[in-house]
CSV table of C-alpha atoms in Angstrom, one decimal:
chain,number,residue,atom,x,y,z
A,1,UNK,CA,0.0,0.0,0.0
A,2,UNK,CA,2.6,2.6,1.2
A,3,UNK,CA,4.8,1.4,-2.4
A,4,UNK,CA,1.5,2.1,-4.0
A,5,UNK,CA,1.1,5.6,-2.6
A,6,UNK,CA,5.1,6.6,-3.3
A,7,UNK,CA,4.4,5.9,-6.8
A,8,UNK,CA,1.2,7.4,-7.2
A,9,UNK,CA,2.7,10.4,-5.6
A,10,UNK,CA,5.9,10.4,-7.8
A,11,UNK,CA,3.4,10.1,-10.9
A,12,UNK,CA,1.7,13.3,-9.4
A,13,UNK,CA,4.6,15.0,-9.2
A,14,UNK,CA,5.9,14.6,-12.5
A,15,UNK,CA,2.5,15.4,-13.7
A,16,UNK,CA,2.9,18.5,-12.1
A,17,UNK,CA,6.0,18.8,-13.3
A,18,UNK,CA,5.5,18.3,-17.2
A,19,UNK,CA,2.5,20.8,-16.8
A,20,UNK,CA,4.9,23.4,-15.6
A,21,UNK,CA,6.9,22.8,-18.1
A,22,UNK,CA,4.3,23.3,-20.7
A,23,UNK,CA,2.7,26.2,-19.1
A,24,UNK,CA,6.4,28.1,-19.1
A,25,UNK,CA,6.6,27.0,-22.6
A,26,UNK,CA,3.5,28.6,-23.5
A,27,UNK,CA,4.3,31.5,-21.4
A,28,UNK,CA,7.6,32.0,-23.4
A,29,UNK,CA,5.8,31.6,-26.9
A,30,UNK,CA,3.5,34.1,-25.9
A,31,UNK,CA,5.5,36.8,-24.7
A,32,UNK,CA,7.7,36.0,-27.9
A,33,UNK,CA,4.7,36.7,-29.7
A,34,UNK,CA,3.9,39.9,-28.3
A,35,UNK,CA,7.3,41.2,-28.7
A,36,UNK,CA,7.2,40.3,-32.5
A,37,UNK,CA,3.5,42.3,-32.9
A,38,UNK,CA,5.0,45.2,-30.7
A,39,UNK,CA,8.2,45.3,-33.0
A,40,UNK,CA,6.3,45.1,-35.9
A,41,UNK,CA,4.2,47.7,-34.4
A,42,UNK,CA,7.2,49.9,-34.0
A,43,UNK,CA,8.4,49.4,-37.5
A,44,UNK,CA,5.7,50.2,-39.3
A,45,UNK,CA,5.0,53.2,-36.9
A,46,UNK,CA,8.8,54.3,-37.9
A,47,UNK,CA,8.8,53.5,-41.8
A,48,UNK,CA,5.6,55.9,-41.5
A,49,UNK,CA,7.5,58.6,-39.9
A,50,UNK,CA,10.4,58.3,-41.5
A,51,UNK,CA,8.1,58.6,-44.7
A,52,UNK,CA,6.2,61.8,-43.8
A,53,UNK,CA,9.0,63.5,-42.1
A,54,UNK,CA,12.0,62.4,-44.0
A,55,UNK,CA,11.4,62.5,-47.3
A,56,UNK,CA,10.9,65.5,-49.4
A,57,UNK,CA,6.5,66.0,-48.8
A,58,UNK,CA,7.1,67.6,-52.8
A,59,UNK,CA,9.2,64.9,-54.6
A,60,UNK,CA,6.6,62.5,-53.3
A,61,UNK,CA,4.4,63.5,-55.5
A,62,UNK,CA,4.5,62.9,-59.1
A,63,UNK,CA,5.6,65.4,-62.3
A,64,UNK,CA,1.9,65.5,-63.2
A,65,UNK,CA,0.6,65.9,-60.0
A,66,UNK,CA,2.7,69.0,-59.4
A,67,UNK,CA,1.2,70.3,-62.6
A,68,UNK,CA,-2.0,70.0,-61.8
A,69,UNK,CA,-1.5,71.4,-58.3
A,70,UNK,CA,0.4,74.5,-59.8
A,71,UNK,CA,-2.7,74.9,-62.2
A,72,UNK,CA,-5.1,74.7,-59.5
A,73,UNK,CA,-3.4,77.2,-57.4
A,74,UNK,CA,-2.3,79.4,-59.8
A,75,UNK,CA,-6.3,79.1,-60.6
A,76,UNK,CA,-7.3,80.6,-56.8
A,77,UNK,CA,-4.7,83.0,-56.8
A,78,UNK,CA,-5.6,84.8,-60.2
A,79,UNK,CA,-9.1,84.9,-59.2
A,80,UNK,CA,-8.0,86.7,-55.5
A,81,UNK,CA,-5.4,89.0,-56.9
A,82,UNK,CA,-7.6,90.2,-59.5
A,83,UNK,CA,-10.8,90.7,-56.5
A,84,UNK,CA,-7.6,92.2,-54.3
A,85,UNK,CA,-8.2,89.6,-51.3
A,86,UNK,CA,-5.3,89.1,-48.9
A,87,UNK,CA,-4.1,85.6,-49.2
A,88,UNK,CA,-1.2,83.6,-47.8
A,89,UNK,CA,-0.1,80.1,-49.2
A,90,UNK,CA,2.2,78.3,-48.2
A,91,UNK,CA,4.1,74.4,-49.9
A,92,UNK,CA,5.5,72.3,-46.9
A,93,UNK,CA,8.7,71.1,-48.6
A,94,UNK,CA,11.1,68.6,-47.2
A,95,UNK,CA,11.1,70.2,-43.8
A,96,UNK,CA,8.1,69.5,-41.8
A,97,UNK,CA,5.4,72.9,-41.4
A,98,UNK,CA,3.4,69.8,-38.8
A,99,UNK,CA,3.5,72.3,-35.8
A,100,UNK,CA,2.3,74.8,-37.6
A,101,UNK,CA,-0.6,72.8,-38.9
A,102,UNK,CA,-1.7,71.8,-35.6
A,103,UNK,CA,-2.1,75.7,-34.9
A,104,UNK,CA,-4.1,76.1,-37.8
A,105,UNK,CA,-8.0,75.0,-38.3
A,106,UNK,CA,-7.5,71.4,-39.7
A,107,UNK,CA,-9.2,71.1,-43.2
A,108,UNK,CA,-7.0,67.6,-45.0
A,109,UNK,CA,-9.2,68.9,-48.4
A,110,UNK,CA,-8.1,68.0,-52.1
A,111,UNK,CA,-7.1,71.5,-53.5
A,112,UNK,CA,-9.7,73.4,-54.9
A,113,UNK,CA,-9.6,77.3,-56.3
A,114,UNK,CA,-13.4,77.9,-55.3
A,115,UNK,CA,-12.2,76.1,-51.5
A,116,UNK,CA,-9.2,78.8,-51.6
A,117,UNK,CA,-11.2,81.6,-52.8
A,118,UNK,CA,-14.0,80.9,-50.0
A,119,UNK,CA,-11.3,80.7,-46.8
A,120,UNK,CA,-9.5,83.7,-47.8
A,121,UNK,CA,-13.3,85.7,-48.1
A,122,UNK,CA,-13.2,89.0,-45.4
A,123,UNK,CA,-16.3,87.4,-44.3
A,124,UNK,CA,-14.8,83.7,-43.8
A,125,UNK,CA,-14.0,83.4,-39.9
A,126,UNK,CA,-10.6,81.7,-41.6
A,127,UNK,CA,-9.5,84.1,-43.9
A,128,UNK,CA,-6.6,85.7,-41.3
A,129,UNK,CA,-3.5,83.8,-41.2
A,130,UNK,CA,-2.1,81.0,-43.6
A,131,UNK,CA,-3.7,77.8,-45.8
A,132,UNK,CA,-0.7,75.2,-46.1
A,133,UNK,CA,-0.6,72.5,-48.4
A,134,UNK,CA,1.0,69.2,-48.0
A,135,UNK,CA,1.3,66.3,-50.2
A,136,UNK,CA,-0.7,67.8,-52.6
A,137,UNK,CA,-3.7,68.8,-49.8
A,138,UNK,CA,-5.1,71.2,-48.0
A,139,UNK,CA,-4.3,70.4,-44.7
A,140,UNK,CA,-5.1,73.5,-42.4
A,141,UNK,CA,-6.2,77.3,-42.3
A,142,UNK,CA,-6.1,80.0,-40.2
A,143,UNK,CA,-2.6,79.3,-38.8
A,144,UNK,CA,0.3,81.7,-37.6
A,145,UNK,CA,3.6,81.8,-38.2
A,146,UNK,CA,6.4,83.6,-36.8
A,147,UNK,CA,6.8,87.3,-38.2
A,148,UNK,CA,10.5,87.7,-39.9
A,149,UNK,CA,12.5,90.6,-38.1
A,150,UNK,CA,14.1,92.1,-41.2
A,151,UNK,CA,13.3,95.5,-42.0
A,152,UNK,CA,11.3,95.2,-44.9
A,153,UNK,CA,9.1,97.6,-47.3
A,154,UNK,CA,6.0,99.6,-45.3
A,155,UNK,CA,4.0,98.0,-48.4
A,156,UNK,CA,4.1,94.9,-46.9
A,157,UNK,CA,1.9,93.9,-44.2
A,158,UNK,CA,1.3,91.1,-41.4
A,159,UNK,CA,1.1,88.2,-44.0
A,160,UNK,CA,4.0,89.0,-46.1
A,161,UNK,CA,6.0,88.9,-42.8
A,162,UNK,CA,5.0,86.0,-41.5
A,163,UNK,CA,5.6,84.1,-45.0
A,164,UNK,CA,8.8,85.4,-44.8
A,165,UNK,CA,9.4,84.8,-41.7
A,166,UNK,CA,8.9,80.6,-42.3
A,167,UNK,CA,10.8,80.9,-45.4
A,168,UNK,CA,13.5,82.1,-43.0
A,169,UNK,CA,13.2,78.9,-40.6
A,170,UNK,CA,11.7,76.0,-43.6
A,171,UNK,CA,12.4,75.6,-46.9
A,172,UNK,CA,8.6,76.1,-47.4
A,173,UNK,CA,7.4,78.3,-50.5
A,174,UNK,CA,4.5,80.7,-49.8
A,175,UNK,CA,2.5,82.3,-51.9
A,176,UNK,CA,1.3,85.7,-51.1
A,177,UNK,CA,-1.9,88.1,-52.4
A,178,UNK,CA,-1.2,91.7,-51.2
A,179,UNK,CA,-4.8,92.6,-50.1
A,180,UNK,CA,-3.6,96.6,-51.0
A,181,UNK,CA,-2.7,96.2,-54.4
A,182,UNK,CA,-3.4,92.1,-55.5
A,183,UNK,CA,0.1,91.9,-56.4
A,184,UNK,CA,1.4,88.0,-56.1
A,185,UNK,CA,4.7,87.4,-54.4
A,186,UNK,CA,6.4,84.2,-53.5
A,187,UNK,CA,8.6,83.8,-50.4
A,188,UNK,CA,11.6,81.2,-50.3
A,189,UNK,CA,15.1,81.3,-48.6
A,190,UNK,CA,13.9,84.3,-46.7
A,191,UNK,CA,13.3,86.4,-50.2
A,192,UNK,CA,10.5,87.6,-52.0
A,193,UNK,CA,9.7,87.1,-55.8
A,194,UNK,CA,7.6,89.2,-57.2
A,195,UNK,CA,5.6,87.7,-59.6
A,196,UNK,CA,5.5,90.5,-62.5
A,197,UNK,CA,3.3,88.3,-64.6
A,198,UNK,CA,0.5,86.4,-63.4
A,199,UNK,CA,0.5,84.2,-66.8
A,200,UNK,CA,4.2,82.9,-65.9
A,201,UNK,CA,2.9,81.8,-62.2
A,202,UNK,CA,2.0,78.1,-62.8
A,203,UNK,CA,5.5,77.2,-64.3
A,204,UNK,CA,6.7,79.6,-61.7
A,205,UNK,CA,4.7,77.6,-58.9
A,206,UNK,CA,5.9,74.1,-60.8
A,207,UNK,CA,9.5,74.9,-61.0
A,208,UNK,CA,9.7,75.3,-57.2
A,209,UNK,CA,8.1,72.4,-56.4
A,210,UNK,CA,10.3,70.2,-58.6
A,211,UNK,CA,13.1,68.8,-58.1
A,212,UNK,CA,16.1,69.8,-59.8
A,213,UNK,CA,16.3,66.6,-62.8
A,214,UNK,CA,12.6,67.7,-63.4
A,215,UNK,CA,13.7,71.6,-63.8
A,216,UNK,CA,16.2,69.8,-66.0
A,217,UNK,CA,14.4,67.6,-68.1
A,218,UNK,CA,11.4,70.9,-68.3
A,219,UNK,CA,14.3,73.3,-70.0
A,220,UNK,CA,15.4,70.6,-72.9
């Protein structure tokens, strides 16, 4: 009887023990498995940073897509120069403008001239401040940017500083609509480029949005 019982009780025991060893198996296989899903998690979280923040926000998008983007701008800012409303446009480049946007009145709207014409409106509550464009979109209004501290021209007012004030700090471009006079200007590298003639400003607005090869290849 007491053999009986030592064996029974050895039996338990390594019973016990082969379930321990399974449950620490499955224990390991599991948190193996979440490490994988959390790495995986990680990379894709990265590759999409490294995508939106890294690469040039312009080159990503194609020759014809920054063709018809200049057109449709160009489009808008005809129409407010002409009616003399204030405007301020401004590219996002290859450095990031994403603190800027979370200032602004979020939009993430495909560009459209009569969308443009309607925020920059006196009567639009989003009309002050800046519209910028990323990856091809409309991705805020109605946001600030820091005022340059050159001294500049007493013709120019709040908006011209402030676009080139970011074109002092990004490689952004902005375009600008003097609410005064409807003359077009573009800021870039902390400059302005007055846009003389308003038939030019879509290969204008193309040329700075392209990449050098495609500036190139346009010329042959």
């Amino acid at each position: 009887m007491l053999t009986n019982l030592v064996i029974n009780a050895d039996n338990n025991q390594s019973l016990i023990n082969e379930v321990s060893i399974l449950f620490g198996i499955t224990i390991g296989l599991l948190v193996i498995l979440m490490v994988l899903v959390i790495l995986i998690i990680i990379f894709r979280n990265r590759k999409t940073w490294w995508t939106i923040n890294r690469k040039s926000h312009v080159t990503v998008l194609t020759s014809s897509e920054k063709r018809m983007l200049s057109s449709l701008l160009s489009e808008a800012i005809i129409k407010l120069s002409e009616a003399k409303v204030g405007a301020l446009v401004t590219i996002e480049r290859n450095m990031s403008l994403a603190q800027y946007i979370d200032l602004g009145i979020k939009i993430d709207s495909e560009v459209s001239p009569q969308l443009l014409q309607a925020i920059f409106l006196k009567e639009s509550p989003l009309h002050d401040g800046a519209v910028i464009i990323r990856l091809g979109r409309i991705q805020c209004a109605s946001t600030y940017f820091p005022l340059t501290n050159k001294k500049i021209s007493s013709q120019y007012g709040s908006r011209h500083r402030a676009a080139l004030g970011i074109s002092e700090i990004t490689d952004s471009v902005s375009v600008i609509v003097s609410e005064t006079t409807g003359q077009v200007s573009i800021a870039r590298d902390g400059k302005f480029l007055q846009i003389e003639n308003l038939n030019n400003l879509v290969r204008t607005l193309f040329d700075e949005m392209a990449s050098t090869k495609e500036m190139t290849n346009q010329m042959q």
